[in-house]
Amino acid sequence: MVIKRSLLLVLLLSIFITGCGSRGIPVIKQELMDKKLSVLMLSSASLSDTAKQSVGNALQRWRNVNFIAYDWFKDLNAIDDAVLAKLKASSYDYIYVIGNDLFPSANAVIQQGLTTGKWTLVQSKLDPAGTANGAIDQAAFLQIDAGQIEGLKTKWIQDLLAQNVTVEWVTRSDRPIPSEWAPSEESDHIVLLDNNEQWFQQLSFQTRQHSASWIIFYSPATEAQLQRAKTLGVSVIDVSNALSADLNWDQILENRLAVMVNHSWQKGSLSYNAQELTTLKMN
């Protein structure tokens, strides 16, 4: 009787352990393992703390919820030897480059064809120089829409001119002032920077002569040029570099996840949508 009871106890214990093994321990299905993605995240040292936090949180969610494996090189000033070694040693489905200052070195690496992974360059701020353009044919480039930028500049200038203020324009010969802002009869309100060593003397004379209240640099200016113009005692702005953008990094990264999960990645230029770009404004 004791032996029968012992055998029954062993049998029940065995059934219990078997049940726990199949129900209590989570098992990742093979189909999920087959679909598992890998990401290499490269982020710039110039990113805001908010952006860095969003990237870190997103990567953890991607791993924990979507089983996405990742490596993250953060606070980079350029794509360095450590990143190159990682690309050569590991295979990634997607490579993200976040931060404008990383684009030139990323372009060079993309051209080398070190990986079959899909590259996405993510603009972190306005970029008048367009430093990512060289990689667009081989990567996705997520950027602030150029038409939206020009539209905001145009509206700001039109609103200013509607106040009947006198403006002196500073530009280069290859970037003429639109005729609706500076008609031909007002050509003496324009100063050219190129091939004109006396540009400041000319600007100073015209500002006094016309009692101008604004100096607008229509082509990009150096900080030294701007500071020199400000010594004339009027308002000065470089409209090519006077805008700022507020980006919703959580939304940007959530949308990137959707692209990966849905296998909808496409190369070429993409613009931030209204949820990703929350504010575009003149400084």
Short mmCIF file of N, CA and C in Angstrom, two decimals, residues 131-264:
data_model
loop_
_atom_site.label_atom_id
_atom_site.label_comp_id
_atom_site.label_asym_id
_atom_site.label_seq_id
_atom_site.Cartn_x
_atom_site.Cartn_y
_atom_site.Cartn_z
N THR A 131 23.56 68.58 -46.04
CA THR A 131 24.73 67.71 -46.01
C THR A 131 24.41 66.24 -46.22
N ALA A 132 23.15 65.85 -46.25
CA ALA A 132 22.82 64.43 -46.43
C ALA A 132 22.53 64.07 -47.88
N ASN A 133 22.48 65.06 -48.74
CA ASN A 133 21.99 64.81 -50.09
C ASN A 133 22.77 63.73 -50.84
N GLY A 134 24.06 63.62 -50.57
CA GLY A 134 24.88 62.66 -51.30
C GLY A 134 24.50 61.22 -51.06
N ALA A 135 23.77 60.92 -49.99
CA ALA A 135 23.44 59.54 -49.66
C ALA A 135 22.00 59.17 -49.97
N ILE A 136 21.23 60.09 -50.49
CA ILE A 136 19.80 59.84 -50.66
C ILE A 136 19.54 58.64 -51.58
N ASP A 137 20.38 58.44 -52.61
CA ASP A 137 20.14 57.35 -53.54
C ASP A 137 20.31 55.98 -52.90
N GLN A 138 21.01 55.89 -51.77
CA GLN A 138 21.26 54.60 -51.15
C GLN A 138 20.70 54.50 -49.73
N ALA A 139 20.00 55.53 -49.29
CA ALA A 139 19.48 55.53 -47.92
C ALA A 139 18.16 56.28 -47.88
N ALA A 140 17.44 56.06 -46.80
CA ALA A 140 16.27 56.89 -46.52
C ALA A 140 16.76 58.12 -45.75
N PHE A 141 16.23 59.27 -46.09
CA PHE A 141 16.66 60.52 -45.45
C PHE A 141 15.42 61.21 -44.91
N LEU A 142 15.26 61.18 -43.59
CA LEU A 142 14.11 61.78 -42.93
C LEU A 142 14.46 63.21 -42.56
N GLN A 143 13.74 64.17 -43.13
CA GLN A 143 14.13 65.57 -43.00
C GLN A 143 12.93 66.50 -42.84
N ILE A 144 13.24 67.72 -42.49
CA ILE A 144 12.24 68.78 -42.42
C ILE A 144 11.98 69.27 -43.84
N ASP A 145 10.74 69.37 -44.23
CA ASP A 145 10.37 69.69 -45.59
C ASP A 145 10.89 71.05 -46.03
N ALA A 146 11.63 71.07 -47.16
CA ALA A 146 12.24 72.30 -47.64
C ALA A 146 11.19 73.33 -48.04
N GLY A 147 10.10 72.87 -48.62
CA GLY A 147 9.04 73.79 -49.01
C GLY A 147 8.42 74.49 -47.81
N GLN A 148 8.29 73.77 -46.73
CA GLN A 148 7.73 74.35 -45.51
C GLN A 148 8.68 75.42 -44.94
N ILE A 149 9.98 75.15 -45.04
CA ILE A 149 10.97 76.11 -44.56
C ILE A 149 10.89 77.40 -45.38
N GLU A 150 10.89 77.25 -46.71
CA GLU A 150 10.84 78.43 -47.57
C GLU A 150 9.54 79.20 -47.39
N GLY A 151 8.47 78.46 -47.16
CA GLY A 151 7.18 79.12 -46.94
C GLY A 151 7.18 79.98 -45.69
N LEU A 152 7.82 79.48 -44.64
CA LEU A 152 7.87 80.25 -43.40
C LEU A 152 8.75 81.48 -43.56
N LYS A 153 9.88 81.34 -44.26
CA LYS A 153 10.75 82.50 -44.51
C LYS A 153 9.99 83.57 -45.29
N THR A 154 9.30 83.13 -46.34
CA THR A 154 8.57 84.07 -47.19
C THR A 154 7.51 84.82 -46.39
N LYS A 155 6.76 84.10 -45.57
CA LYS A 155 5.72 84.74 -44.77
C LYS A 155 6.32 85.75 -43.80
N TRP A 156 7.44 85.40 -43.18
CA TRP A 156 8.07 86.31 -42.21
C TRP A 156 8.51 87.60 -42.90
N ILE A 157 9.12 87.47 -44.08
CA ILE A 157 9.59 88.65 -44.80
C ILE A 157 8.41 89.50 -45.27
N GLN A 158 7.39 88.84 -45.79
CA GLN A 158 6.21 89.58 -46.25
C GLN A 158 5.55 90.34 -45.11
N ASP A 159 5.45 89.70 -43.94
CA ASP A 159 4.85 90.38 -42.78
C ASP A 159 5.69 91.58 -42.35
N LEU A 160 7.02 91.43 -42.46
CA LEU A 160 7.90 92.54 -42.08
C LEU A 160 7.75 93.70 -43.06
N LEU A 161 7.77 93.41 -44.35
CA LEU A 161 7.66 94.47 -45.36
C LEU A 161 6.30 95.15 -45.33
N ALA A 162 5.28 94.41 -44.87
CA ALA A 162 3.93 95.00 -44.76
C ALA A 162 3.90 96.12 -43.73
N GLN A 163 4.90 96.17 -42.86
CA GLN A 163 4.98 97.23 -41.84
C GLN A 163 5.65 98.48 -42.39
N ASN A 164 5.99 98.47 -43.70
CA ASN A 164 6.62 99.60 -44.38
C ASN A 164 7.96 99.99 -43.75
N VAL A 165 8.71 98.99 -43.33
CA VAL A 165 10.05 99.25 -42.81
C VAL A 165 11.04 99.30 -43.97
N THR A 166 12.14 99.99 -43.77
CA THR A 166 13.18 100.07 -44.78
C THR A 166 14.22 98.99 -44.51
N VAL A 167 14.52 98.22 -45.55
CA VAL A 167 15.41 97.06 -45.41
C VAL A 167 16.62 97.20 -46.32
N GLU A 168 17.80 96.88 -45.80
CA GLU A 168 18.99 96.69 -46.62
C GLU A 168 19.23 95.18 -46.73
N TRP A 169 19.44 94.73 -47.96
CA TRP A 169 19.60 93.31 -48.22
C TRP A 169 21.08 92.99 -48.46
N VAL A 170 21.52 91.87 -47.91
CA VAL A 170 22.89 91.41 -48.13
C VAL A 170 22.81 89.99 -48.67
N THR A 171 23.41 89.77 -49.85
CA THR A 171 23.32 88.46 -50.47
C THR A 171 24.53 88.24 -51.37
N ARG A 172 24.46 87.20 -52.19
CA ARG A 172 25.49 86.91 -53.18
C ARG A 172 24.86 86.95 -54.57
N SER A 173 25.72 87.10 -55.57
CA SER A 173 25.21 87.28 -56.93
C SER A 173 24.43 86.06 -57.43
N ASP A 174 24.76 84.87 -56.90
CA ASP A 174 24.05 83.67 -57.33
C ASP A 174 22.77 83.43 -56.54
N ARG A 175 22.43 84.35 -55.63
CA ARG A 175 21.18 84.22 -54.86
C ARG A 175 20.48 85.59 -54.84
N PRO A 176 19.90 85.97 -55.97
CA PRO A 176 19.27 87.30 -56.06
C PRO A 176 18.04 87.43 -55.17
N ILE A 177 17.80 88.65 -54.73
CA ILE A 177 16.61 88.94 -53.93
C ILE A 177 15.39 88.90 -54.85
N PRO A 178 14.31 88.20 -54.46
CA PRO A 178 13.10 88.19 -55.29
C PRO A 178 12.61 89.61 -55.60
N SER A 179 12.17 89.82 -56.81
CA SER A 179 11.81 91.16 -57.26
C SER A 179 10.65 91.76 -56.47
N GLU A 180 9.78 90.90 -55.92
CA GLU A 180 8.65 91.45 -55.16
C GLU A 180 9.09 92.04 -53.82
N TRP A 181 10.27 91.70 -53.39
CA TRP A 181 10.79 92.24 -52.13
C TRP A 181 11.73 93.42 -52.36
N ALA A 182 12.52 93.33 -53.42
CA ALA A 182 13.45 94.42 -53.73
C ALA A 182 13.37 94.70 -55.23
N PRO A 183 12.39 95.53 -55.66
CA PRO A 183 12.23 95.85 -57.08
C PRO A 183 13.51 96.47 -57.66
N SER A 184 13.61 96.44 -58.98
CA SER A 184 14.83 96.93 -59.64
C SER A 184 15.13 98.38 -59.29
N GLU A 185 14.10 99.16 -59.05
CA GLU A 185 14.34 100.56 -58.71
C GLU A 185 14.90 100.73 -57.31
N GLU A 186 14.94 99.63 -56.55
CA GLU A 186 15.51 99.67 -55.20
C GLU A 186 16.81 98.88 -55.13
N SER A 187 17.50 98.78 -56.26
CA SER A 187 18.74 98.01 -56.29
C SER A 187 19.82 98.60 -55.38
N ASP A 188 19.69 99.88 -55.07
CA ASP A 188 20.68 100.49 -54.17
C ASP A 188 20.46 100.09 -52.71
N HIS A 189 19.47 99.20 -52.47
CA HIS A 189 19.27 98.65 -51.13
C HIS A 189 19.91 97.26 -50.98
N ILE A 190 20.65 96.84 -52.00
CA ILE A 190 21.25 95.50 -52.01
C ILE A 190 22.77 95.61 -51.97
N VAL A 191 23.38 94.77 -51.13
CA VAL A 191 24.84 94.69 -51.03
C VAL A 191 25.24 93.25 -51.32
N LEU A 192 26.21 93.09 -52.25
CA LEU A 192 26.71 91.75 -52.59
C LEU A 192 27.96 91.44 -51.78
N LEU A 193 28.01 90.22 -51.26
CA LEU A 193 29.16 89.79 -50.46
C LEU A 193 30.31 89.28 -51.32
N ASP A 194 29.99 88.61 -52.42
CA ASP A 194 31.05 88.00 -53.21
C ASP A 194 31.77 89.04 -54.06
N ASN A 195 33.10 88.90 -54.11
CA ASN A 195 33.96 89.81 -54.86
C ASN A 195 33.75 91.27 -54.46
N ASN A 196 33.53 91.48 -53.18
CA ASN A 196 33.27 92.84 -52.70
C ASN A 196 33.91 93.00 -51.32
N GLU A 197 35.18 93.33 -51.30
CA GLU A 197 35.88 93.46 -50.03
C GLU A 197 35.36 94.65 -49.22
N GLN A 198 34.71 95.57 -49.88
CA GLN A 198 34.20 96.76 -49.21
C GLN A 198 32.72 96.63 -48.88
N TRP A 199 32.22 95.39 -48.74
CA TRP A 199 30.78 95.19 -48.53
C TRP A 199 30.29 95.90 -47.28
N PHE A 200 31.08 95.88 -46.20
CA PHE A 200 30.60 96.48 -44.95
C PHE A 200 30.54 98.01 -45.08
N GLN A 201 31.53 98.60 -45.72
CA GLN A 201 31.52 100.05 -45.91
C GLN A 201 30.31 100.46 -46.75
N GLN A 202 30.02 99.67 -47.78
CA GLN A 202 28.85 99.96 -48.62
C GLN A 202 27.56 99.80 -47.81
N LEU A 203 27.48 98.73 -47.02
CA LEU A 203 26.29 98.50 -46.20
C LEU A 203 26.12 99.62 -45.18
N SER A 204 27.21 100.05 -44.58
CA SER A 204 27.14 101.12 -43.58
C SER A 204 26.61 102.41 -44.22
N PHE A 205 27.12 102.72 -45.42
CA PHE A 205 26.69 103.94 -46.11
C PHE A 205 25.20 103.87 -46.46
N GLN A 206 24.76 102.72 -47.02
CA GLN A 206 23.36 102.60 -47.44
C GLN A 206 22.41 102.62 -46.24
N THR A 207 22.83 102.01 -45.14
CA THR A 207 21.97 101.99 -43.95
C THR A 207 21.72 103.39 -43.44
N ARG A 208 22.79 104.21 -43.42
CA ARG A 208 22.62 105.60 -42.97
C ARG A 208 21.84 106.42 -43.99
N GLN A 209 22.15 106.22 -45.26
CA GLN A 209 21.51 107.00 -46.31
C GLN A 209 20.00 106.78 -46.34
N HIS A 210 19.57 105.52 -46.14
CA HIS A 210 18.15 105.19 -46.24
C HIS A 210 17.44 105.14 -44.89
N SER A 211 18.17 105.43 -43.83
CA SER A 211 17.61 105.32 -42.47
C SER A 211 16.95 103.95 -42.28
N ALA A 212 17.65 102.91 -42.70
CA ALA A 212 17.12 101.55 -42.64
C ALA A 212 16.98 101.09 -41.20
N SER A 213 15.96 100.29 -40.94
CA SER A 213 15.76 99.74 -39.60
C SER A 213 16.04 98.23 -39.54
N TRP A 214 16.24 97.62 -40.74
CA TRP A 214 16.55 96.18 -40.78
C TRP A 214 17.65 95.91 -41.80
N ILE A 215 18.52 94.96 -41.47
CA ILE A 215 19.49 94.39 -42.41
C ILE A 215 19.19 92.90 -42.49
N ILE A 216 18.86 92.43 -43.69
CA ILE A 216 18.52 91.02 -43.87
C ILE A 216 19.58 90.35 -44.75
N PHE A 217 20.27 89.37 -44.19
CA PHE A 217 21.19 88.53 -44.97
C PHE A 217 20.34 87.46 -45.63
N TYR A 218 20.25 87.52 -46.96
CA TYR A 218 19.42 86.56 -47.70
C TYR A 218 20.21 85.30 -48.04
N SER A 219 21.52 85.43 -48.14
CA SER A 219 22.39 84.26 -48.31
C SER A 219 23.09 84.00 -46.97
N PRO A 220 23.54 82.77 -46.73
CA PRO A 220 24.16 82.45 -45.44
C PRO A 220 25.32 83.38 -45.10
N ALA A 221 25.36 83.79 -43.83
CA ALA A 221 26.40 84.70 -43.35
C ALA A 221 27.19 84.02 -42.25
N THR A 222 28.44 84.46 -42.09
CA THR A 222 29.25 83.97 -40.99
C THR A 222 28.89 84.75 -39.73
N GLU A 223 29.24 84.19 -38.59
CA GLU A 223 28.96 84.88 -37.33
C GLU A 223 29.69 86.22 -37.29
N ALA A 224 30.90 86.27 -37.84
CA ALA A 224 31.67 87.51 -37.86
C ALA A 224 30.97 88.58 -38.69
N GLN A 225 30.40 88.18 -39.83
CA GLN A 225 29.67 89.13 -40.68
C GLN A 225 28.43 89.66 -39.98
N LEU A 226 27.72 88.77 -39.30
CA LEU A 226 26.52 89.19 -38.58
C LEU A 226 26.87 90.17 -37.46
N GLN A 227 27.90 89.85 -36.70
CA GLN A 227 28.28 90.71 -35.59
C GLN A 227 28.74 92.08 -36.09
N ARG A 228 29.42 92.09 -37.22
CA ARG A 228 29.87 93.37 -37.79
C ARG A 228 28.68 94.21 -38.22
N ALA A 229 27.70 93.57 -38.84
CA ALA A 229 26.51 94.30 -39.28
C ALA A 229 25.74 94.86 -38.08
N LYS A 230 25.73 94.15 -36.96
CA LYS A 230 25.00 94.59 -35.77
C LYS A 230 25.60 95.85 -35.16
N THR A 231 26.85 96.13 -35.48
CA THR A 231 27.46 97.36 -34.94
C THR A 231 26.83 98.61 -35.55
N LEU A 232 26.04 98.46 -36.60
CA LEU A 232 25.38 99.60 -37.22
C LEU A 232 24.14 100.03 -36.46
N GLY A 233 23.76 99.27 -35.44
CA GLY A 233 22.69 99.69 -34.55
C GLY A 233 21.28 99.46 -35.06
N VAL A 234 21.10 98.54 -36.03
CA VAL A 234 19.76 98.20 -36.51
C VAL A 234 19.55 96.69 -36.33
N SER A 235 18.33 96.25 -36.55
CA SER A 235 18.02 94.83 -36.41
C SER A 235 18.66 94.05 -37.56
N VAL A 236 19.27 92.92 -37.24
CA VAL A 236 19.99 92.10 -38.23
C VAL A 236 19.50 90.66 -38.12
N ILE A 237 19.26 90.02 -39.27
CA ILE A 237 18.86 88.62 -39.28
C ILE A 237 19.43 87.92 -40.49
N ASP A 238 19.83 86.68 -40.32
CA ASP A 238 20.23 85.80 -41.42
C ASP A 238 19.07 84.83 -41.63
N VAL A 239 18.23 85.09 -42.66
CA VAL A 239 17.03 84.28 -42.82
C VAL A 239 17.32 82.86 -43.29
N SER A 240 18.54 82.62 -43.76
CA SER A 240 18.89 81.26 -44.16
C SER A 240 19.17 80.37 -42.96
N ASN A 241 19.37 81.00 -41.80
CA ASN A 241 19.71 80.22 -40.61
C ASN A 241 18.99 80.76 -39.38
N ALA A 242 17.76 81.21 -39.58
CA ALA A 242 17.03 81.87 -38.49
C ALA A 242 15.85 81.06 -37.99
N LEU A 243 15.73 79.84 -38.46
CA LEU A 243 14.58 79.03 -38.08
C LEU A 243 15.00 77.94 -37.10
N SER A 244 14.05 77.50 -36.32
CA SER A 244 14.29 76.36 -35.43
C SER A 244 13.08 75.44 -35.51
N ALA A 245 13.31 74.16 -35.16
CA ALA A 245 12.25 73.17 -35.25
C ALA A 245 12.18 72.37 -33.96
N ASP A 246 10.98 72.07 -33.53
CA ASP A 246 10.77 71.19 -32.37
C ASP A 246 10.29 69.84 -32.90
N LEU A 247 11.05 68.79 -32.59
CA LEU A 247 10.73 67.45 -33.09
C LEU A 247 10.21 66.56 -31.97
N ASN A 248 9.22 65.76 -32.28
CA ASN A 248 8.64 64.80 -31.34
C ASN A 248 9.37 63.47 -31.53
N TRP A 249 10.43 63.25 -30.76
CA TRP A 249 11.29 62.08 -30.97
C TRP A 249 10.57 60.77 -30.67
N ASP A 250 9.70 60.76 -29.69
CA ASP A 250 8.96 59.54 -29.40
C ASP A 250 8.14 59.10 -30.61
N GLN A 251 7.49 60.07 -31.25
CA GLN A 251 6.66 59.75 -32.42
C GLN A 251 7.53 59.34 -33.61
N ILE A 252 8.64 60.03 -33.80
CA ILE A 252 9.56 59.69 -34.90
C ILE A 252 10.02 58.25 -34.79
N LEU A 253 10.43 57.84 -33.59
CA LEU A 253 10.95 56.49 -33.39
C LEU A 253 9.83 55.45 -33.45
N GLU A 254 8.65 55.81 -33.00
CA GLU A 254 7.52 54.90 -33.10
C GLU A 254 7.17 54.63 -34.57
N ASN A 255 7.26 55.67 -35.38
CA ASN A 255 6.98 55.50 -36.80
C ASN A 255 8.06 54.70 -37.50
N ARG A 256 9.31 54.83 -37.06
CA ARG A 256 10.39 54.01 -37.61
C ARG A 256 10.16 52.54 -37.28
N LEU A 257 9.66 52.27 -36.08
CA LEU A 257 9.36 50.89 -35.69
C LEU A 257 8.30 50.30 -36.63
N ALA A 258 7.28 51.09 -36.93
CA ALA A 258 6.23 50.61 -37.82
C ALA A 258 6.79 50.27 -39.20
N VAL A 259 7.72 51.07 -39.67
CA VAL A 259 8.35 50.81 -40.97
C VAL A 259 9.08 49.47 -40.95
N MET A 260 9.80 49.20 -39.85
CA MET A 260 10.54 47.94 -39.76
C MET A 260 9.59 46.75 -39.67
N VAL A 261 8.63 46.85 -38.79
CA VAL A 261 7.70 45.73 -38.57
C VAL A 261 6.90 45.42 -39.83
N ASN A 262 6.52 46.47 -40.56
CA ASN A 262 5.72 46.29 -41.76
C ASN A 262 6.56 46.10 -43.02
N HIS A 263 7.88 46.12 -42.86
CA HIS A 263 8.80 45.96 -43.99
C HIS A 263 8.48 46.96 -45.11
N SER A 264 8.25 48.21 -44.71
CA SER A 264 7.86 49.24 -45.68
C SER A 264 8.95 50.28 -45.91
#
